[in-house]
Amino acid sequence: MQTATAPTAAPVRHPSVLDQADLDSLLATCRRALDRARATQRTVLASWARPLTVTDPLAIWSRARRSTPRSFLWQSAWDRGSVVAIGTARDLRGRGETRMASVRETWAELSRNPVTGGTTATTPLPGADGPLAIGGFAFSPDSTPETRRLPDALLWVPSLQLRSALPEPGVADRAHPAELRLNAVLMHDSDPEQLAESLAQLADRCLRTAGPPRRQPSAPAARTHTSVELPGADDWKGLVRRATGRIRDGVFEKLVLARELRVTASTPFDVPATVGRLREANPGTTVFAIDHEEYTFLGATPEYLVRVDDRTVHALGLAGTAPRGATPEEDEALERELVASPKIQHEHDVVVQMLRNAFHDSCADVEIQTPPRVVKLTNVQHLSTDVRGRLAPGSEAGVLDFVELLHPTPALGGHPRQESLSWLSDNEGFDRGWYAGVVGWAAPAGEGQFAVAIRSALLDGSSASLFAGCGLVADSDPEAEYAETCAKLRPMMSALGIE
């Protein structure tokens, strides 16, 4: 684990975000945390909050991310909640097969009894109260972590956390309630004055200027690029044939095979502009962006893995894909084929049954939406089924318990899990990294939201890795499956300007 604080500098004499009463309260919170750290000889999480109003969280993140190598943007399609996080108060890391359990246990210990101060938001915000652990997990643990561009597992407590409820579409420029939260982790020899001062400066740098008015995302700058498919198209189609042969042999029932498009552009990608175009072009998706050192992992995903709020657990079975039609009539015809296809219905049912079975251990009641609905996105349409459970009395299961239990679902890896994952490890031919992993946030009391990290890309200056996959069953056609991955890649290619 790593302990870090916001950078220090000269004292803030006239902060535009925190007034003197705020500064006094923040310092008092840090001092109380120090007293507890000394008394217990343990690290203590201090979390101070105050309400404010914001307009566009994306604009705040775009400006604030320049001050830190670690940032997080989250705009949820499920409850219209938004999180902007800057800097790091404490890393929560894990490696190998126990990576999720390690992160969960460290977060439970750190967040068990934080020292809090300030004033919480008067308007209820989506999700939970308090400091958050944010970040994500790779699709699978890596046996060669030195070559992995993002860690196996990384959640972190941000130094600055800004949460808000997004306004309804069409009124994004209107100010709306938000909560600013400043977090620090203190040890017995920490300097509370220095920590409070550093946090106040961070808030001032990130929030003191309103920035330019929000604009519609411009078209991507003209650029040239080269691209390489991993595996190559013919090799990937050959993998589809091999996988479907193994399915017919009874080795597994379903397999999700992915591929990577690695792009090198003539100029660096504009990350905030790319996120803005993703948001505008993909309504109904959850937009996320994670800066970690030189990399940015971003996406606009239609699928959440799990949400927990008010002791209700939500999961989404999203499996089965068809293209969108060029006309309303063609689109409706493709939708009818999607709903009527025995192959797609089987692929979808495998996912839904796994989710239902996973809920039964912790939930007293489990409800499954029937029949599946059709979710229409920019380039594709999916079958989707909501699964909801109510935590049983006495159950202490939280969102990270369900992340560990559910990931990867058959919609990400295959079914049965172990057989399909083993085949992918031996045959897929590239490291998925955080693609098809999970990203999101967890709160101290067990609430939280984690999305399936699909429709995503990993950026590094002028380089980008784009990912797409599809579910295979016994009668899957290699040409059709390849075309499906091309359709899934198109929104990210458009946002990056590499079509």
mmCIF file of C-alpha atoms in Angstrom, residues 89-256:
data_model
loop_
_atom_site.group_PDB
_atom_site.id
_atom_site.type_symbol
_atom_site.label_atom_id
_atom_site.label_comp_id
_atom_site.label_asym_id
_atom_site.label_seq_id
_atom_site.Cartn_x
_atom_site.Cartn_y
_atom_site.Cartn_z
ATOM 1 C CA ALA A 89 -4.773 9.905 -0.007
ATOM 2 C CA ARG A 90 -4.184 6.132 0.104
ATOM 3 C CA ASP A 91 -3.707 3.345 -2.436
ATOM 4 C CA LEU A 92 -5.476 0.008 -2.006
ATOM 5 C CA ARG A 93 -3.689 -2.541 -4.192
ATOM 6 C CA GLY A 94 -3.893 -6.268 -4.821
ATOM 7 C CA ARG A 95 -2.148 -8.832 -7.002
ATOM 8 C CA GLY A 96 -2.841 -12.329 -8.187
ATOM 9 C CA GLU A 97 -5.791 -14.543 -7.394
ATOM 10 C CA THR A 98 -6.462 -12.823 -4.039
ATOM 11 C CA ARG A 99 -6.328 -9.282 -5.430
ATOM 12 C CA MET A 100 -10.006 -8.460 -4.908
ATOM 13 C CA ALA A 101 -10.093 -9.872 -1.387
ATOM 14 C CA SER A 102 -6.946 -7.910 -0.475
ATOM 15 C CA VAL A 103 -8.429 -4.640 -1.672
ATOM 16 C CA ARG A 104 -11.765 -5.329 0.008
ATOM 17 C CA GLU A 105 -10.185 -6.151 3.372
ATOM 18 C CA THR A 106 -7.873 -3.132 3.330
ATOM 19 C CA TRP A 107 -10.761 -0.805 2.484
ATOM 20 C CA ALA A 108 -12.951 -2.319 5.206
ATOM 21 C CA GLU A 109 -10.227 -1.723 7.789
ATOM 22 C CA LEU A 110 -9.424 1.823 6.670
ATOM 23 C CA SER A 111 -13.053 2.971 6.327
ATOM 24 C CA ARG A 112 -14.442 1.294 9.442
ATOM 25 C CA ASN A 113 -14.532 4.440 11.594
ATOM 26 C CA PRO A 114 -13.261 7.538 9.785
ATOM 27 C CA VAL A 115 -12.870 10.883 11.524
ATOM 28 C CA THR A 116 -15.305 13.212 9.773
ATOM 29 C CA GLY A 117 -15.913 16.945 9.823
ATOM 30 C CA GLY A 118 -17.486 19.822 7.966
ATOM 31 C CA THR A 119 -21.034 19.906 6.647
ATOM 32 C CA THR A 120 -22.508 17.257 4.386
ATOM 33 C CA ALA A 121 -24.693 18.157 1.425
ATOM 34 C CA THR A 122 -28.267 19.084 2.332
ATOM 35 C CA THR A 123 -29.629 17.708 -0.937
ATOM 36 C CA PRO A 124 -29.417 13.895 -1.069
ATOM 37 C CA LEU A 125 -26.946 12.645 -3.645
ATOM 38 C CA PRO A 126 -27.216 9.369 -5.550
ATOM 39 C CA GLY A 127 -25.552 6.457 -3.837
ATOM 40 C CA ALA A 128 -23.857 6.688 -0.471
ATOM 41 C CA ASP A 129 -22.313 9.220 1.891
ATOM 42 C CA GLY A 130 -18.726 9.544 3.020
ATOM 43 C CA PRO A 131 -15.297 9.015 1.492
ATOM 44 C CA LEU A 132 -15.078 6.670 -1.466
ATOM 45 C CA ALA A 133 -12.618 4.087 -2.728
ATOM 46 C CA ILE A 134 -12.452 4.480 -6.511
ATOM 47 C CA GLY A 135 -10.697 2.624 -9.329
ATOM 48 C CA GLY A 136 -10.926 -0.852 -10.774
ATOM 49 C CA PHE A 137 -9.690 -4.356 -11.461
ATOM 50 C CA ALA A 138 -8.134 -5.956 -14.525
ATOM 51 C CA PHE A 139 -10.056 -8.691 -16.302
ATOM 52 C CA SER A 140 -7.744 -11.311 -14.831
ATOM 53 C CA PRO A 141 -4.649 -11.440 -12.620
ATOM 54 C CA ASP A 142 -1.436 -11.248 -14.608
ATOM 55 C CA SER A 143 1.427 -13.668 -14.150
ATOM 56 C CA THR A 144 3.831 -11.067 -15.583
ATOM 57 C CA PRO A 145 2.829 -7.801 -13.849
ATOM 58 C CA GLU A 146 5.955 -6.000 -15.007
ATOM 59 C CA THR A 147 4.530 -5.920 -18.551
ATOM 60 C CA ARG A 148 1.026 -4.809 -17.575
ATOM 61 C CA ARG A 149 0.227 -1.182 -18.239
ATOM 62 C CA LEU A 150 -2.325 -0.880 -15.411
ATOM 63 C CA PRO A 151 -2.177 -2.784 -12.082
ATOM 64 C CA ASP A 152 -4.027 -6.056 -11.395
ATOM 65 C CA ALA A 153 -6.151 -4.253 -8.816
ATOM 66 C CA LEU A 154 -6.114 -0.609 -7.789
ATOM 67 C CA LEU A 155 -8.653 1.277 -5.744
ATOM 68 C CA TRP A 156 -7.627 4.468 -4.032
ATOM 69 C CA VAL A 157 -9.049 7.056 -1.649
ATOM 70 C CA PRO A 158 -8.862 10.407 -3.469
ATOM 71 C CA SER A 159 -7.509 13.559 -1.840
ATOM 72 C CA LEU A 160 -10.352 15.557 -3.411
ATOM 73 C CA GLN A 161 -13.735 14.031 -4.137
ATOM 74 C CA LEU A 162 -16.600 15.919 -5.780
ATOM 75 C CA ARG A 163 -19.979 14.225 -6.044
ATOM 76 C CA SER A 164 -23.109 15.587 -7.666
ATOM 77 C CA ALA A 165 -26.405 14.572 -9.209
ATOM 78 C CA LEU A 166 -26.307 15.311 -12.925
ATOM 79 C CA PRO A 167 -29.105 17.528 -14.246
ATOM 80 C CA GLU A 168 -31.527 16.192 -16.766
ATOM 81 C CA PRO A 169 -30.407 16.118 -20.408
ATOM 82 C CA GLY A 170 -30.629 19.527 -22.039
ATOM 83 C CA VAL A 171 -29.844 21.536 -18.901
ATOM 84 C CA ALA A 172 -26.207 20.540 -18.411
ATOM 85 C CA ASP A 173 -25.070 24.167 -18.053
ATOM 86 C CA ARG A 174 -27.346 24.763 -15.059
ATOM 87 C CA ALA A 175 -25.753 24.809 -11.594
ATOM 88 C CA HIS A 176 -26.767 21.873 -9.405
ATOM 89 C CA PRO A 177 -25.996 20.682 -5.862
ATOM 90 C CA ALA A 178 -22.741 18.904 -5.142
ATOM 91 C CA GLU A 179 -20.564 17.862 -2.237
ATOM 92 C CA LEU A 180 -16.855 18.595 -1.942
ATOM 93 C CA ARG A 181 -14.995 16.100 0.233
ATOM 94 C CA LEU A 182 -11.314 16.293 1.201
ATOM 95 C CA ASN A 183 -9.644 13.121 2.470
ATOM 96 C CA ALA A 184 -6.342 12.362 4.174
ATOM 97 C CA VAL A 185 -4.805 9.367 5.910
ATOM 98 C CA LEU A 186 -2.871 10.226 9.089
ATOM 99 C CA MET A 187 -0.268 8.263 11.012
ATOM 100 C CA HIS A 188 1.120 8.950 14.465
ATOM 101 C CA ASP A 189 3.776 11.332 13.097
ATOM 102 C CA SER A 190 1.655 13.155 10.467
ATOM 103 C CA ASP A 191 1.548 16.967 10.382
ATOM 104 C CA PRO A 192 -2.149 17.994 10.480
ATOM 105 C CA GLU A 193 -1.385 21.641 9.665
ATOM 106 C CA GLN A 194 0.528 20.688 6.540
ATOM 107 C CA LEU A 195 -2.145 18.197 5.439
ATOM 108 C CA ALA A 196 -4.998 20.670 5.931
ATOM 109 C CA GLU A 197 -3.085 23.371 4.074
ATOM 110 C CA SER A 198 -2.285 21.040 1.172
ATOM 111 C CA LEU A 199 -5.903 19.917 0.855
ATOM 112 C CA ALA A 200 -7.141 23.522 0.895
ATOM 113 C CA GLN A 201 -4.689 24.416 -1.873
ATOM 114 C CA LEU A 202 -5.793 21.407 -3.921
ATOM 115 C CA ALA A 203 -9.448 22.464 -3.630
ATOM 116 C CA ASP A 204 -8.503 25.985 -4.618
ATOM 117 C CA ARG A 205 -6.555 24.873 -7.697
ATOM 118 C CA CYS A 206 -9.288 22.518 -8.869
ATOM 119 C CA LEU A 207 -12.379 24.620 -8.170
ATOM 120 C CA ARG A 208 -11.572 28.309 -7.848
ATOM 121 C CA THR A 209 -12.014 29.159 -11.545
ATOM 122 C CA ALA A 210 -15.210 28.434 -13.381
ATOM 123 C CA GLY A 211 -13.325 27.782 -16.599
ATOM 124 C CA PRO A 212 -14.636 28.511 -20.091
ATOM 125 C CA PRO A 213 -18.320 27.966 -20.868
ATOM 126 C CA ARG A 214 -19.201 24.427 -21.735
ATOM 127 C CA ARG A 215 -19.093 23.803 -25.457
ATOM 128 C CA GLN A 216 -20.274 21.025 -27.665
ATOM 129 C CA PRO A 217 -17.306 18.718 -28.320
ATOM 130 C CA SER A 218 -15.590 19.696 -31.542
ATOM 131 C CA ALA A 219 -14.774 17.242 -34.285
ATOM 132 C CA PRO A 220 -11.483 15.416 -33.759
ATOM 133 C CA ALA A 221 -8.408 17.110 -35.187
ATOM 134 C CA ALA A 222 -7.277 15.777 -38.529
ATOM 135 C CA ARG A 223 -4.512 13.211 -38.029
ATOM 136 C CA THR A 224 -2.957 10.249 -39.732
ATOM 137 C CA HIS A 225 -2.600 6.925 -38.005
ATOM 138 C CA THR A 226 -1.481 3.345 -38.384
ATOM 139 C CA SER A 227 -3.232 0.397 -36.772
ATOM 140 C CA VAL A 228 -2.548 -3.235 -36.019
ATOM 141 C CA GLU A 229 -5.137 -5.870 -35.113
ATOM 142 C CA LEU A 230 -4.230 -8.305 -32.332
ATOM 143 C CA PRO A 231 -4.752 -11.046 -33.365
ATOM 144 C CA GLY A 232 -4.981 -10.344 -37.099
ATOM 145 C CA ALA A 233 -8.428 -10.654 -38.696
ATOM 146 C CA ASP A 234 -7.881 -14.076 -40.288
ATOM 147 C CA ASP A 235 -6.200 -15.449 -37.165
ATOM 148 C CA TRP A 236 -9.035 -14.167 -34.999
ATOM 149 C CA LYS A 237 -11.662 -15.792 -37.202
ATOM 150 C CA GLY A 238 -9.646 -18.989 -36.940
ATOM 151 C CA LEU A 239 -9.858 -18.681 -33.152
ATOM 152 C CA VAL A 240 -13.638 -18.384 -33.457
ATOM 153 C CA ARG A 241 -13.701 -21.673 -35.393
ATOM 154 C CA ARG A 242 -11.511 -23.396 -32.816
ATOM 155 C CA ALA A 243 -13.602 -22.061 -29.931
ATOM 156 C CA THR A 244 -16.923 -23.119 -31.438
ATOM 157 C CA GLY A 245 -15.422 -26.567 -32.081
ATOM 158 C CA ARG A 246 -14.543 -26.853 -28.391
ATOM 159 C CA ILE A 247 -18.088 -25.740 -27.514
ATOM 160 C CA ARG A 248 -19.543 -28.475 -29.739
ATOM 161 C CA ASP A 249 -17.180 -30.927 -28.020
ATOM 162 C CA GLY A 250 -18.741 -29.957 -24.681
ATOM 163 C CA VAL A 251 -15.634 -28.319 -23.158
ATOM 164 C CA PHE A 252 -17.621 -25.183 -22.357
ATOM 165 C CA GLU A 253 -21.057 -23.830 -23.163
ATOM 166 C CA LYS A 254 -20.186 -20.248 -24.070
ATOM 167 C CA LEU A 255 -16.980 -18.288 -24.670
ATOM 168 C CA VAL A 256 -16.392 -14.537 -24.970
#
